[in-house]
CSV table of N, CA, C and O in Angstrom, one decimal:
chain,number,residue,atom,x,y,z
A,23,MET,N,95.0,-45.8,-30.1
A,23,MET,CA,94.6,-44.8,-29.2
A,23,MET,C,93.1,-44.4,-29.4
A,23,MET,O,92.4,-44.2,-28.5
A,24,VAL,N,92.7,-44.3,-30.7
A,24,VAL,CA,91.4,-43.9,-31.0
A,24,VAL,C,90.4,-44.9,-30.5
A,24,VAL,O,89.4,-44.5,-29.9
A,25,GLU,N,90.7,-46.2,-30.7
A,25,GLU,CA,89.8,-47.2,-30.2
A,25,GLU,C,89.7,-47.1,-28.7
A,25,GLU,O,88.6,-47.3,-28.1
A,26,ALA,N,90.8,-46.9,-28.0
A,26,ALA,CA,90.8,-46.8,-26.5
A,26,ALA,C,89.9,-45.6,-26.1
A,26,ALA,O,89.1,-45.8,-25.1
A,27,LYS,N,90.0,-44.5,-26.8
A,27,LYS,CA,89.2,-43.4,-26.4
A,27,LYS,C,87.7,-43.6,-26.7
A,27,LYS,O,86.9,-43.1,-25.9
A,28,ILE,N,87.4,-44.3,-27.8
A,28,ILE,CA,86.0,-44.6,-28.1
A,28,ILE,C,85.4,-45.4,-26.9
A,28,ILE,O,84.3,-45.2,-26.4
A,29,GLN,N,86.2,-46.4,-26.5
A,29,GLN,CA,85.7,-47.3,-25.4
A,29,GLN,C,85.7,-46.5,-24.1
A,29,GLN,O,84.7,-46.6,-23.3
A,30,GLU,N,86.7,-45.7,-23.8
A,30,GLU,CA,86.7,-44.9,-22.6
A,30,GLU,C,85.5,-44.0,-22.4
A,30,GLU,O,85.0,-43.9,-21.3
A,31,HIS,N,85.1,-43.5,-23.5
A,31,HIS,CA,83.9,-42.5,-23.5
A,31,HIS,C,82.6,-43.3,-23.8
A,31,HIS,O,81.5,-42.6,-23.8
A,32,GLY,N,82.6,-44.6,-24.0
A,32,GLY,CA,81.4,-45.3,-24.1
A,32,GLY,C,80.6,-45.0,-25.4
A,32,GLY,O,79.4,-45.1,-25.3
A,33,LEU,N,81.3,-44.6,-26.4
A,33,LEU,CA,80.6,-44.3,-27.7
A,33,LEU,C,80.0,-45.6,-28.3
A,33,LEU,O,80.6,-46.6,-28.3
A,34,LYS,N,78.8,-45.4,-28.8
A,34,LYS,CA,78.1,-46.6,-29.4
A,34,LYS,C,77.8,-46.3,-30.9
A,34,LYS,O,77.8,-45.1,-31.3
A,35,LYS,N,77.5,-47.3,-31.6
A,35,LYS,CA,77.2,-47.2,-33.0
A,35,LYS,C,76.2,-46.1,-33.3
A,35,LYS,O,75.2,-46.0,-32.5
A,36,GLY,N,76.4,-45.3,-34.3
A,36,GLY,CA,75.5,-44.3,-34.6
A,36,GLY,C,75.8,-42.9,-34.0
A,36,GLY,O,75.3,-41.9,-34.4
A,37,GLN,N,76.6,-42.9,-32.9
A,37,GLN,CA,77.0,-41.7,-32.3
A,37,GLN,C,78.1,-41.0,-33.1
A,37,GLN,O,78.5,-41.5,-34.1
A,38,TRP,N,78.4,-39.8,-32.7
A,38,TRP,CA,79.3,-38.9,-33.5
A,38,TRP,C,80.6,-38.7,-32.8
A,38,TRP,O,80.7,-38.7,-31.5
A,39,ILE,N,81.7,-38.6,-33.5
A,39,ILE,CA,83.0,-38.2,-33.0
A,39,ILE,C,83.6,-37.1,-33.9
A,39,ILE,O,83.4,-37.2,-35.1
A,40,ALA,N,84.2,-36.1,-33.3
A,40,ALA,CA,84.7,-35.0,-34.1
A,40,ALA,C,86.2,-34.9,-34.0
A,40,ALA,O,86.8,-35.2,-32.9
A,41,ASP,N,86.9,-34.6,-35.0
A,41,ASP,CA,88.3,-34.4,-35.0
A,41,ASP,C,88.6,-33.1,-35.8
A,41,ASP,O,88.6,-33.0,-37.0
A,42,PRO,N,88.9,-32.0,-35.0
A,42,PRO,CA,89.1,-30.7,-35.6
A,42,PRO,C,90.5,-30.6,-36.3
A,42,PRO,O,90.7,-29.6,-37.1
A,43,PHE,N,91.3,-31.5,-36.2
A,43,PHE,CA,92.6,-31.6,-36.9
A,43,PHE,C,92.8,-32.9,-37.5
A,43,PHE,O,93.5,-33.8,-37.1
A,44,LEU,N,92.0,-33.2,-38.6
A,44,LEU,CA,91.8,-34.5,-39.2
A,44,LEU,C,93.1,-35.2,-39.6
A,44,LEU,O,93.3,-36.4,-39.5
A,45,GLY,N,94.1,-34.4,-40.1
A,45,GLY,CA,95.3,-35.0,-40.6
A,45,GLY,C,94.9,-36.0,-41.7
A,45,GLY,O,94.1,-35.8,-42.6
A,46,THR,N,95.5,-37.2,-41.6
A,46,THR,CA,95.3,-38.2,-42.7
A,46,THR,C,94.1,-39.1,-42.4
A,46,THR,O,93.9,-40.1,-43.0
A,47,GLY,N,93.3,-38.8,-41.4
A,47,GLY,CA,92.0,-39.4,-41.2
A,47,GLY,C,91.9,-40.6,-40.3
A,47,GLY,O,90.9,-41.3,-40.4
A,48,THR,N,92.9,-40.9,-39.5
A,48,THR,CA,92.9,-42.1,-38.7
A,48,THR,C,91.7,-42.1,-37.8
A,48,THR,O,91.0,-43.2,-37.7
A,49,THR,N,91.3,-41.0,-37.1
A,49,THR,CA,90.2,-41.0,-36.2
A,49,THR,C,88.9,-41.3,-37.0
A,49,THR,O,88.1,-42.2,-36.5
A,50,SER,N,88.7,-40.8,-38.2
A,50,SER,CA,87.5,-41.0,-39.0
A,50,SER,C,87.5,-42.5,-39.4
A,50,SER,O,86.4,-43.1,-39.5
A,51,LEU,N,88.6,-43.0,-39.8
A,51,LEU,CA,88.7,-44.4,-40.3
A,51,LEU,C,88.3,-45.4,-39.1
A,51,LEU,O,87.5,-46.3,-39.3
A,52,VAL,N,88.9,-45.2,-38.0
A,52,VAL,CA,88.6,-46.0,-36.8
A,52,VAL,C,87.1,-45.9,-36.4
A,52,VAL,O,86.4,-46.8,-36.1
A,53,ALA,N,86.6,-44.6,-36.5
A,53,ALA,CA,85.2,-44.4,-36.2
A,53,ALA,C,84.3,-45.2,-37.1
A,53,ALA,O,83.3,-45.8,-36.7
A,54,LYS,N,84.6,-45.1,-38.4
A,54,LYS,CA,83.8,-45.8,-39.4
A,54,LYS,C,83.8,-47.3,-39.2
A,54,LYS,O,82.8,-48.0,-39.2
A,55,MET,N,85.0,-47.9,-38.8
A,55,MET,CA,85.1,-49.3,-38.5
A,55,MET,C,84.3,-49.7,-37.3
A,55,MET,O,83.8,-50.8,-37.1
A,56,ALA,N,84.1,-48.7,-36.4
A,56,ALA,CA,83.3,-48.9,-35.1
A,56,ALA,C,81.9,-48.6,-35.3
A,56,ALA,O,81.1,-48.7,-34.3
A,57,GLY,N,81.5,-48.2,-36.5
A,57,GLY,CA,80.1,-47.9,-36.7
A,57,GLY,C,79.7,-46.5,-36.2
A,57,GLY,O,78.5,-46.2,-36.1
A,58,LEU,N,80.6,-45.6,-36.0
A,58,LEU,CA,80.4,-44.3,-35.5
A,58,LEU,C,80.4,-43.3,-36.7
A,58,LEU,O,81.0,-43.6,-37.8
A,59,ASN,N,79.6,-42.2,-36.6
A,59,ASN,CA,79.7,-41.1,-37.6
A,59,ASN,C,80.9,-40.3,-37.2
A,59,ASN,O,81.2,-40.2,-36.0
A,60,SER,N,81.5,-39.6,-38.1
A,60,SER,CA,82.6,-38.7,-37.8
A,60,SER,C,82.6,-37.5,-38.6
A,60,SER,O,82.1,-37.4,-39.7
A,61,LEU,N,83.2,-36.4,-38.0
A,61,LEU,CA,83.3,-35.1,-38.7
A,61,LEU,C,84.7,-34.7,-38.5
A,61,LEU,O,85.2,-34.6,-37.3
A,62,GLY,N,85.5,-34.5,-39.5
A,62,GLY,CA,86.8,-34.1,-39.4
A,62,GLY,C,87.1,-32.8,-40.3
A,62,GLY,O,86.5,-32.6,-41.3
A,63,VAL,N,88.0,-32.0,-39.8
A,63,VAL,CA,88.4,-30.7,-40.5
A,63,VAL,C,89.9,-30.8,-40.8
A,63,VAL,O,90.7,-31.0,-39.8
A,64,GLU,N,90.2,-30.6,-42.0
A,64,GLU,CA,91.6,-30.5,-42.4
A,64,GLU,C,91.8,-29.4,-43.4
A,64,GLU,O,91.1,-29.4,-44.4
A,65,ALA,N,92.7,-28.5,-43.1
A,65,ALA,CA,92.9,-27.3,-44.0
A,65,ALA,C,93.8,-27.5,-45.2
A,65,ALA,O,93.6,-26.9,-46.2
A,66,HIS,N,94.7,-28.5,-45.1
A,66,HIS,CA,95.7,-28.7,-46.1
A,66,HIS,C,95.1,-29.6,-47.2
A,66,HIS,O,94.7,-30.7,-46.9
A,67,PRO,N,95.0,-29.1,-48.5
A,67,PRO,CA,94.3,-29.9,-49.5
A,67,PRO,C,94.9,-31.3,-49.8
A,67,PRO,O,94.2,-32.2,-50.0
A,68,PHE,N,96.2,-31.3,-49.8
A,68,PHE,CA,96.9,-32.7,-50.0
A,68,PHE,C,96.6,-33.6,-48.9
A,68,PHE,O,96.2,-34.8,-49.1
A,69,VAL,N,96.7,-33.2,-47.7
A,69,VAL,CA,96.5,-34.0,-46.5
A,69,VAL,C,95.0,-34.5,-46.5
A,69,VAL,O,94.7,-35.6,-46.2
A,70,TYR,N,94.1,-33.5,-46.8
A,70,TYR,CA,92.7,-33.9,-46.9
A,70,TYR,C,92.5,-35.0,-48.0
A,70,TYR,O,91.7,-35.9,-47.7
A,71,TRP,N,93.1,-34.8,-49.1
A,71,TRP,CA,93.0,-35.9,-50.2
A,71,TRP,C,93.4,-37.2,-49.6
A,71,TRP,O,92.8,-38.2,-49.9
A,72,VAL,N,94.5,-37.3,-48.9
A,72,VAL,CA,95.0,-38.5,-48.3
A,72,VAL,C,93.9,-39.1,-47.4
A,72,VAL,O,93.6,-40.3,-47.5
A,73,ALA,N,93.4,-38.3,-46.6
A,73,ALA,CA,92.3,-38.8,-45.6
A,73,ALA,C,91.1,-39.2,-46.4
A,73,ALA,O,90.5,-40.3,-46.1
A,74,GLU,N,90.7,-38.5,-47.4
A,74,GLU,CA,89.5,-38.9,-48.2
A,74,GLU,C,89.7,-40.2,-48.9
A,74,GLU,O,88.9,-41.1,-48.9
A,75,THR,N,90.9,-40.4,-49.4
A,75,THR,CA,91.3,-41.6,-50.1
A,75,THR,C,91.3,-42.8,-49.1
A,75,THR,O,90.8,-43.9,-49.4
A,76,LYS,N,91.9,-42.5,-48.0
A,76,LYS,CA,92.0,-43.6,-46.9
A,76,LYS,C,90.6,-44.0,-46.5
A,76,LYS,O,90.5,-45.2,-46.1
A,77,MET,N,89.6,-43.2,-46.5
A,77,MET,CA,88.3,-43.5,-46.0
A,77,MET,C,87.6,-44.5,-47.0
A,77,MET,O,86.6,-45.1,-46.6
A,78,ARG,N,88.0,-44.5,-48.2
A,78,ARG,CA,87.3,-45.4,-49.2
A,78,ARG,C,87.8,-46.9,-48.9
A,78,ARG,O,89.0,-47.1,-49.0
A,79,SER,N,86.9,-47.7,-48.7
A,79,SER,CA,87.2,-49.1,-48.4
A,79,SER,C,86.7,-50.1,-49.4
A,79,SER,O,86.7,-51.3,-49.2
A,80,ASP,N,86.2,-49.6,-50.5
A,80,ASP,CA,85.5,-50.5,-51.4
A,80,ASP,C,86.4,-50.8,-52.7
A,80,ASP,O,85.8,-51.1,-53.7
A,81,TYR,N,87.7,-50.7,-52.5
A,81,TYR,CA,88.6,-50.9,-53.6
A,81,TYR,C,88.7,-52.4,-53.9
A,81,TYR,O,88.8,-53.2,-53.0
A,82,ASP,N,88.8,-52.8,-55.1
A,82,ASP,CA,89.2,-54.2,-55.5
A,82,ASP,C,90.8,-54.1,-55.6
A,82,ASP,O,91.3,-53.7,-56.7
A,83,LEU,N,91.5,-54.4,-54.6
A,83,LEU,CA,92.9,-54.2,-54.5
A,83,LEU,C,93.7,-54.9,-55.6
A,83,LEU,O,94.6,-54.4,-56.2
A,84,PRO,N,93.4,-56.2,-55.8
A,84,PRO,CA,94.1,-56.9,-56.9
A,84,PRO,C,93.9,-56.2,-58.3
A,84,PRO,O,94.9,-56.1,-59.0
A,85,MET,N,92.7,-55.8,-58.6
A,85,MET,CA,92.4,-55.2,-59.8
A,85,MET,C,93.2,-53.8,-59.9
A,85,MET,O,93.7,-53.4,-60.9
A,86,LEU,N,93.1,-53.1,-58.8
A,86,LEU,CA,93.8,-51.8,-58.7
A,86,LEU,C,95.3,-52.0,-59.0
A,86,LEU,O,95.9,-51.2,-59.7
A,87,ALA,N,95.9,-52.9,-58.3
A,87,ALA,CA,97.4,-53.2,-58.5
A,87,ALA,C,97.7,-53.5,-60.0
A,87,ALA,O,98.7,-53.0,-60.5
A,88,GLU,N,96.8,-54.3,-60.6
A,88,GLU,CA,97.0,-54.7,-62.0
A,88,GLU,C,96.9,-53.5,-62.9
A,88,GLU,O,97.7,-53.3,-63.8
A,89,ASN,N,95.9,-52.6,-62.6
A,89,ASN,CA,95.8,-51.4,-63.4
A,89,ASN,C,96.9,-50.4,-63.2
A,89,ASN,O,97.3,-49.8,-64.2
A,90,VAL,N,97.4,-50.3,-62.0
A,90,VAL,CA,98.6,-49.4,-61.8
A,90,VAL,C,99.8,-49.9,-62.5
A,90,VAL,O,100.5,-49.2,-63.1
A,91,GLN,N,100.0,-51.2,-62.5
A,91,GLN,CA,101.2,-51.8,-63.2
A,91,GLN,C,101.1,-51.5,-64.7
A,91,GLN,O,102.0,-51.2,-65.4
A,92,GLU,N,99.9,-51.7,-65.2
A,92,GLU,CA,99.6,-51.4,-66.7
A,92,GLU,C,99.9,-50.0,-67.0
A,92,GLU,O,100.5,-49.6,-68.0
A,93,LEU,N,99.4,-49.1,-66.1
A,93,LEU,CA,99.6,-47.6,-66.3
A,93,LEU,C,101.0,-47.3,-66.3
A,93,LEU,O,101.5,-46.5,-67.2
A,94,VAL,N,101.8,-47.8,-65.4
A,94,VAL,CA,103.2,-47.5,-65.3
A,94,VAL,C,103.9,-48.0,-66.5
A,94,VAL,O,104.8,-47.3,-67.1
A,95,LEU,N,103.6,-49.2,-66.9
A,95,LEU,CA,104.2,-49.8,-68.1
A,95,LEU,C,104.0,-48.9,-69.4
A,95,LEU,O,104.9,-48.5,-70.1
A,96,ARG,N,102.7,-48.5,-69.6
A,96,ARG,CA,102.3,-47.7,-70.7
A,96,ARG,C,103.0,-46.3,-70.6
A,96,ARG,O,103.5,-45.8,-71.6
A,97,ALA,N,103.0,-45.7,-69.4
A,97,ALA,CA,103.6,-44.4,-69.3
A,97,ALA,C,105.1,-44.5,-69.6
A,97,ALA,O,105.7,-43.6,-70.2
A,98,SER,N,105.8,-45.5,-69.1
A,98,SER,CA,107.2,-45.6,-69.3
A,98,SER,C,107.6,-45.8,-70.8
A,98,SER,O,108.6,-45.4,-71.3
A,99,GLN,N,106.6,-46.5,-71.5
A,99,GLN,CA,106.9,-46.7,-73.0
A,99,GLN,C,106.5,-45.4,-73.8
A,99,GLN,O,107.1,-45.2,-74.9
A,100,THR,N,105.7,-44.6,-73.2
A,100,THR,CA,105.2,-43.4,-74.0
A,100,THR,C,106.1,-42.2,-73.8
A,100,THR,O,106.4,-41.5,-74.8
A,101,CYS,N,106.6,-41.9,-72.6
A,101,CYS,CA,107.4,-40.7,-72.4
A,101,CYS,C,108.3,-40.9,-71.2
A,101,CYS,O,108.1,-41.7,-70.3
A,102,LYS,N,109.3,-40.1,-71.2
A,102,LYS,CA,110.2,-40.0,-70.0
A,102,LYS,C,110.0,-38.6,-69.4
A,102,LYS,O,110.1,-37.6,-70.0
A,103,LEU,N,109.5,-38.6,-68.1
A,103,LEU,CA,109.2,-37.4,-67.4
A,103,LEU,C,110.3,-37.1,-66.3
A,103,LEU,O,110.7,-38.1,-65.6
A,104,ASP,N,110.6,-35.9,-66.2
A,104,ASP,CA,111.5,-35.5,-65.1
A,104,ASP,C,110.5,-34.8,-64.1
A,104,ASP,O,110.0,-33.7,-64.3
A,105,ILE,N,110.2,-35.6,-63.0
A,105,ILE,CA,109.2,-35.0,-62.0
A,105,ILE,C,109.9,-34.3,-60.8
A,105,ILE,O,109.2,-34.0,-59.9
A,106,ALA,N,111.1,-34.1,-60.9
A,106,ALA,CA,111.8,-33.3,-59.8
A,106,ALA,C,111.2,-31.9,-59.7
A,106,ALA,O,111.0,-31.3,-60.7
A,107,ASN,N,110.9,-31.5,-58.5
A,107,ASN,CA,110.4,-30.2,-58.2
A,107,ASN,C,109.1,-29.9,-58.9
A,107,ASN,O,108.8,-28.7,-59.1
A,108,VAL,N,108.3,-30.9,-59.2
A,108,VAL,CA,107.0,-30.7,-59.8
A,108,VAL,C,105.9,-30.5,-58.7
A,108,VAL,O,105.0,-29.7,-58.8
A,109,TRP,N,106.1,-31.3,-57.7
A,109,TRP,CA,105.1,-31.4,-56.6
A,109,TRP,C,105.5,-30.5,-55.5
A,109,TRP,O,106.6,-30.1,-55.3
A,110,PRO,N,104.5,-30.1,-54.6
A,110,PRO,CA,104.8,-29.3,-53.4
A,110,PRO,C,105.8,-30.1,-52.5
A,110,PRO,O,105.8,-31.4,-52.6
A,111,GLU,N,106.6,-29.5,-51.8
A,111,GLU,CA,107.6,-30.1,-50.9
A,111,GLU,C,107.0,-31.2,-50.0
A,111,GLU,O,107.6,-32.2,-49.8
A,112,LEU,N,105.8,-30.9,-49.5
A,112,LEU,CA,105.1,-31.9,-48.6
A,112,LEU,C,104.9,-33.2,-49.3
A,112,LEU,O,105.0,-34.3,-48.6
A,113,VAL,N,104.6,-33.3,-50.6
A,113,VAL,CA,104.4,-34.5,-51.3
A,113,VAL,C,105.7,-35.4,-51.2
A,113,VAL,O,105.6,-36.6,-51.0
A,114,TYR,N,106.8,-34.7,-51.4
A,114,TYR,CA,108.1,-35.5,-51.4
A,114,TYR,C,108.4,-36.0,-50.0
A,114,TYR,O,108.9,-37.1,-49.8
A,115,LYS,N,108.0,-35.2,-49.0
A,115,LYS,CA,108.2,-35.6,-47.6
A,115,LYS,C,107.4,-36.9,-47.3
A,115,LYS,O,107.8,-37.7,-46.6
A,116,CYS,N,106.2,-36.9,-47.8
A,116,CYS,CA,105.3,-38.0,-47.5
A,116,CYS,C,105.7,-39.2,-48.3
A,116,CYS,O,105.5,-40.3,-47.9
């Protein structure tokens, strides 16, 4: 939908798009891929974090996956955690 609206409004590289209800950042991500600048506003800190993380595209995914597996292995050997009711309800829903 975002791509269709960009085309419908004839937006070109370097122009701006605004999203006053950023959510998880899909509009900003599509804008970035189209070479547009974007401005998004999100009030919820966790949802903003998701959007900010989503906007990073310079990850070495194989290395990241390897590091996560190593972290999980070490954590499981080190301690047993009960994470029930530790996070806000929205985190569990997501």
